[in-house]
Amino acid sequence: MDRALRVLEAFLGEESQIGVLELSRQLDLDKSVIHRILSTLVARRFIEQDPVSRRYRVGLRIWELGQRYLAGQLLKDVAEKELTRMIAAHPYATAYLAQLDGGDVVVISTIRGPGPINLYMDPGSRLIAEHTTTGRTLLSFLPPVKADQIVARRRQAGGSIRQFPDIDEVRADFAAIRERGFGESQGRYSPGVNTVAVALCDPDGSPILALSVDYLGFPETEGLGRILPRELQDCVRRIERLVRASGTEPEA
């Protein structure tokens, strides 16, 4: 595997095409080893061989992977901008982008509202998905059998300081979230902290990201729970339009 990756990295240089002898010298590998690696990469379309010069160049599969990377970065950038615009109107609130990683939910962006007091979780923070509104929202848009499997595996792994809820209660919450189109909680997981979350899904309906807002239960935030579901859903629609306008589709 390491040798194959070194061969691929050699194509990051200035030369658009490279021969076997050059690769052998550059990587200090026998020509027979280079031939075997290139044969596999050509068969998998990561590398192409010029039929005239017999030299090698980057293949279609590399371009496809690059497009996937760019699409993912574009989605994150657009989502952050739209969430920043939305949260600017809500003091005492914080917006998050998060995604599933197995049975955990991982924060990938945190955007604070303009108020003097709001909540904050560092990007990279990891929580058990079923213990959070955001995680449950993402899980609820998976096929029920798959969601059950993820929840069961995460429970077996342990590591929770709080008791896992009854699985029937969790399934009922998943169904309610799917029907409403958003997740919500008021002080369920942290006293005084309310959350609204929506899922951004790919064209097949699989969840990619969650957009969520945590806000403190102050008199100043009364009624926010009625406003945020629509605002977050509108935010998702704007993100989808902007990403599609770029010529790509939201995807996991």
Short mmCIF file of C-alpha atoms in Angstrom, two decimals:
data_model
loop_
_atom_site.label_atom_id
_atom_site.label_comp_id
_atom_site.label_asym_id
_atom_site.label_seq_id
_atom_site.Cartn_x
_atom_site.Cartn_y
_atom_site.Cartn_z
CA MET A 1 0.00 0.00 0.00
CA ASP A 2 2.78 2.45 0.92
CA ARG A 3 4.58 1.80 -2.36
CA ALA A 4 1.42 2.35 -4.39
CA LEU A 5 0.80 5.66 -2.63
CA ARG A 6 4.38 6.73 -3.28
CA VAL A 7 3.87 6.01 -6.98
CA LEU A 8 0.71 8.12 -7.00
CA GLU A 9 2.49 10.95 -5.17
CA ALA A 10 5.16 10.98 -7.88
CA PHE A 11 2.52 12.34 -10.27
CA LEU A 12 2.25 15.51 -8.16
CA GLY A 13 5.45 16.79 -9.78
CA GLU A 14 5.78 19.11 -12.75
CA GLU A 15 5.87 16.36 -15.39
CA SER A 16 2.41 15.41 -16.70
CA GLN A 17 3.67 11.99 -17.83
CA ILE A 18 6.27 9.73 -16.22
CA GLY A 19 7.99 6.59 -17.43
CA VAL A 20 8.81 3.41 -15.56
CA LEU A 21 12.54 4.11 -15.47
CA GLU A 22 11.98 7.59 -14.02
CA LEU A 23 9.69 6.22 -11.33
CA SER A 24 12.18 3.49 -10.51
CA ARG A 25 14.99 6.01 -10.03
CA GLN A 26 12.87 8.57 -8.19
CA LEU A 27 11.40 6.06 -5.73
CA ASP A 28 14.41 3.73 -5.54
CA LEU A 29 12.25 0.74 -6.42
CA ASP A 30 12.96 -2.08 -8.85
CA LYS A 31 11.37 -1.69 -12.28
CA SER A 32 9.46 -4.95 -11.84
CA VAL A 33 7.85 -3.55 -8.67
CA ILE A 34 6.92 -0.32 -10.48
CA HIS A 35 5.41 -2.35 -13.34
CA ARG A 36 3.23 -4.38 -10.98
CA ILE A 37 1.99 -1.30 -9.14
CA LEU A 38 1.27 0.58 -12.36
CA SER A 39 -0.58 -2.40 -13.82
CA THR A 40 -2.91 -2.43 -10.83
CA LEU A 41 -3.41 1.35 -10.89
CA VAL A 42 -4.14 1.28 -14.64
CA ALA A 43 -6.65 -1.55 -14.18
CA ARG A 44 -8.40 0.51 -11.49
CA ARG A 45 -8.24 3.66 -13.67
CA PHE A 46 -6.18 5.67 -11.19
CA ILE A 47 -3.40 5.87 -13.78
CA GLU A 48 -3.54 5.81 -17.60
CA GLN A 49 -0.86 4.77 -20.09
CA ASP A 50 -0.36 6.86 -23.20
CA PRO A 51 -0.71 4.46 -26.15
CA VAL A 52 1.97 6.28 -28.17
CA SER A 53 4.65 7.29 -25.66
CA ARG A 54 3.91 4.34 -23.30
CA ARG A 55 4.39 6.78 -20.43
CA TYR A 56 1.93 7.14 -17.58
CA ARG A 57 -0.34 9.97 -16.47
CA VAL A 58 -3.07 10.62 -13.88
CA GLY A 59 -6.28 8.71 -14.64
CA LEU A 60 -9.99 9.42 -14.45
CA ARG A 61 -10.45 7.90 -11.00
CA ILE A 62 -8.08 10.45 -9.47
CA TRP A 63 -10.11 13.26 -11.04
CA GLU A 64 -13.32 11.73 -9.66
CA LEU A 65 -11.85 11.60 -6.16
CA GLY A 66 -10.75 15.22 -6.48
CA GLN A 67 -14.26 16.22 -7.47
CA ARG A 68 -15.64 14.44 -4.41
CA TYR A 69 -13.21 16.33 -2.20
CA LEU A 70 -14.11 19.68 -3.76
CA ALA A 71 -17.82 18.97 -3.47
CA GLY A 72 -17.42 18.17 0.22
CA GLN A 73 -15.42 21.33 0.87
CA LEU A 74 -17.90 23.42 -1.10
CA LEU A 75 -20.81 22.02 0.89
CA LYS A 76 -19.11 22.80 4.21
CA ASP A 77 -18.15 26.33 3.09
CA VAL A 78 -21.65 27.13 1.82
CA ALA A 79 -23.29 25.67 4.93
CA GLU A 80 -21.05 27.73 7.22
CA LYS A 81 -21.88 30.95 5.37
CA GLU A 82 -25.62 30.30 5.46
CA LEU A 83 -25.58 29.36 9.14
CA THR A 84 -23.52 32.46 9.96
CA ARG A 85 -26.10 34.61 8.22
CA MET A 86 -28.98 32.93 10.03
CA ILE A 87 -27.47 32.92 13.54
CA ALA A 88 -26.62 36.63 13.33
CA ALA A 89 -30.25 37.38 14.19
CA HIS A 90 -30.24 35.23 17.34
CA PRO A 91 -28.34 36.37 20.44
CA TYR A 92 -27.83 33.71 23.11
CA ALA A 93 -27.66 31.01 20.40
CA THR A 94 -24.92 28.97 18.74
CA ALA A 95 -25.11 27.11 15.43
CA TYR A 96 -23.29 23.89 14.61
CA LEU A 97 -22.49 21.70 11.64
CA ALA A 98 -22.08 18.06 12.62
CA GLN A 99 -21.86 14.65 11.04
CA LEU A 100 -22.14 11.02 12.06
CA ASP A 101 -19.08 8.89 12.67
CA GLY A 102 -20.43 5.47 13.48
CA GLY A 103 -22.53 5.83 16.61
CA ASP A 104 -21.05 9.22 17.48
CA VAL A 105 -21.86 12.70 16.26
CA VAL A 106 -18.86 14.95 15.60
CA VAL A 107 -18.96 18.77 15.55
CA ILE A 108 -17.20 20.09 12.44
CA SER A 109 -18.06 23.81 12.71
CA THR A 110 -19.22 26.11 15.51
CA ILE A 111 -20.74 29.55 14.84
CA ARG A 112 -21.61 31.77 17.77
CA GLY A 113 -24.49 34.21 17.76
CA PRO A 114 -23.94 37.88 18.58
CA GLY A 115 -25.15 37.85 22.18
CA PRO A 116 -22.97 38.33 25.25
CA ILE A 117 -23.74 34.82 26.52
CA ASN A 118 -23.96 31.73 24.37
CA LEU A 119 -22.89 28.12 24.26
CA TYR A 120 -19.79 26.70 22.63
CA MET A 121 -18.47 23.29 21.64
CA ASP A 122 -15.08 22.99 19.98
CA PRO A 123 -15.00 21.64 16.43
CA GLY A 124 -13.92 18.02 16.75
CA SER A 125 -16.03 17.47 19.87
CA ARG A 126 -17.49 13.97 19.83
CA LEU A 127 -20.69 12.87 21.56
CA ILE A 128 -22.72 9.67 21.55
CA ALA A 129 -25.27 10.30 18.81
CA GLU A 130 -28.36 8.98 20.57
CA HIS A 131 -27.57 11.20 23.58
CA THR A 132 -28.02 14.37 21.49
CA THR A 133 -30.80 15.94 19.47
CA THR A 134 -28.38 16.51 16.61
CA GLY A 135 -27.23 12.89 16.57
CA ARG A 136 -30.77 11.54 16.75
CA THR A 137 -31.79 13.78 13.88
CA LEU A 138 -29.05 12.32 11.68
CA LEU A 139 -29.82 8.76 12.74
CA SER A 140 -33.54 9.21 12.10
CA PHE A 141 -32.95 9.77 8.38
CA LEU A 142 -31.09 6.49 7.98
CA PRO A 143 -33.01 3.30 7.13
CA PRO A 144 -34.45 2.10 10.47
CA VAL A 145 -32.56 -1.21 10.38
CA LYS A 146 -29.25 0.58 9.82
CA ALA A 147 -29.99 3.10 12.58
CA ASP A 148 -30.77 0.23 14.97
CA GLN A 149 -27.49 -1.48 14.09
CA ILE A 150 -25.47 1.69 14.67
CA VAL A 151 -27.16 2.33 18.01
CA ALA A 152 -26.64 -1.29 19.13
CA ARG A 153 -22.93 -1.28 18.22
CA ARG A 154 -22.38 2.03 20.00
CA ARG A 155 -24.09 0.74 23.14
CA GLN A 156 -21.91 -2.36 23.12
CA ALA A 157 -18.81 -0.16 22.89
CA GLY A 158 -19.75 1.55 26.15
CA GLY A 159 -17.94 4.64 27.35
CA SER A 160 -21.08 6.52 28.39
CA ILE A 161 -21.39 8.19 31.78
CA ARG A 162 -25.17 8.35 31.42
CA GLN A 163 -27.63 5.51 31.13
CA PHE A 164 -28.79 4.58 27.66
CA PRO A 165 -32.53 5.17 27.22
CA ASP A 166 -35.01 2.45 26.36
CA ILE A 167 -34.57 1.50 22.70
CA ASP A 168 -38.31 1.76 22.03
CA GLU A 169 -38.22 5.39 23.22
CA VAL A 170 -35.32 6.08 20.89
CA ARG A 171 -37.11 4.48 17.92
CA ALA A 172 -40.25 6.48 18.67
CA ASP A 173 -38.18 9.67 18.71
CA PHE A 174 -36.61 8.75 15.36
CA ALA A 175 -40.08 8.30 13.86
CA ALA A 176 -41.29 11.62 15.30
CA ILE A 177 -38.26 13.45 13.89
CA ARG A 178 -38.81 11.94 10.44
CA GLU A 179 -42.46 12.98 10.51
CA ARG A 180 -41.75 16.55 11.69
CA GLY A 181 -38.67 16.97 9.55
CA PHE A 182 -36.55 18.22 12.47
CA GLY A 183 -35.36 17.28 15.93
CA GLU A 184 -36.00 19.37 19.03
CA SER A 185 -35.41 19.19 22.75
CA GLN A 186 -35.78 21.50 25.72
CA GLY A 187 -33.35 20.77 28.50
CA ARG A 188 -33.46 17.04 27.76
CA TYR A 189 -29.71 16.50 27.64
CA SER A 190 -28.39 19.60 29.45
CA PRO A 191 -30.49 21.65 31.87
CA GLY A 192 -31.39 25.05 30.45
CA VAL A 193 -30.11 24.20 26.96
CA ASN A 194 -32.58 23.85 24.10
CA THR A 195 -31.78 22.46 20.66
CA VAL A 196 -33.30 22.38 17.19
CA ALA A 197 -31.65 20.31 14.45
CA VAL A 198 -32.30 19.45 10.80
CA ALA A 199 -30.54 17.05 8.44
CA LEU A 200 -29.09 17.93 5.06
CA CYS A 201 -29.40 14.81 2.91
CA ASP A 202 -27.99 13.63 -0.40
CA PRO A 203 -30.26 13.03 -3.43
CA ASP A 204 -30.96 9.49 -2.15
CA GLY A 205 -32.17 10.81 1.21
CA SER A 206 -29.14 9.73 3.26
CA PRO A 207 -28.02 12.28 5.87
CA ILE A 208 -24.76 14.12 5.17
CA LEU A 209 -24.68 16.91 7.74
CA ALA A 210 -26.79 18.19 10.59
CA LEU A 211 -27.45 21.89 11.02
CA SER A 212 -28.38 22.63 14.61
CA VAL A 213 -28.84 25.52 17.00
CA ASP A 214 -28.38 25.41 20.76
CA TYR A 215 -29.87 28.28 22.74
CA LEU A 216 -30.20 29.11 26.40
CA GLY A 217 -33.61 29.06 28.01
CA PHE A 218 -33.74 32.79 28.76
CA PRO A 219 -36.80 35.05 28.58
CA GLU A 220 -35.05 36.69 25.61
CA THR A 221 -35.16 33.40 23.69
CA GLU A 222 -38.81 32.62 24.35
CA GLY A 223 -40.46 31.58 21.11
CA LEU A 224 -37.18 30.69 19.41
CA GLY A 225 -38.16 27.03 19.35
CA ARG A 226 -41.08 27.90 17.08
CA ILE A 227 -38.95 29.98 14.71
CA LEU A 228 -35.82 27.89 14.31
CA PRO A 229 -37.26 24.79 12.59
CA ARG A 230 -38.45 26.81 9.60
CA GLU A 231 -35.28 28.92 9.52
CA LEU A 232 -33.03 25.86 9.56
CA GLN A 233 -35.10 24.11 6.89
CA ASP A 234 -34.94 27.24 4.72
CA CYS A 235 -31.19 27.30 5.32
CA VAL A 236 -30.89 23.71 4.06
CA ARG A 237 -32.84 24.58 0.91
CA ARG A 238 -30.57 27.56 0.21
CA ILE A 239 -27.49 25.41 0.69
CA GLU A 240 -28.83 22.78 -1.70
CA ARG A 241 -29.61 25.42 -4.34
CA LEU A 242 -26.18 27.03 -4.05
CA VAL A 243 -24.32 23.73 -4.23
CA ARG A 244 -26.34 22.58 -7.25
CA ALA A 245 -25.73 25.92 -8.95
CA SER A 246 -22.02 25.14 -8.72
CA GLY A 247 -22.57 22.04 -10.84
CA THR A 248 -22.32 19.47 -8.04
CA GLU A 249 -24.76 17.58 -5.84
CA PRO A 250 -24.65 17.38 -2.04
CA GLU A 251 -23.21 13.99 -1.19
CA ALA A 252 -21.77 12.07 1.71
#
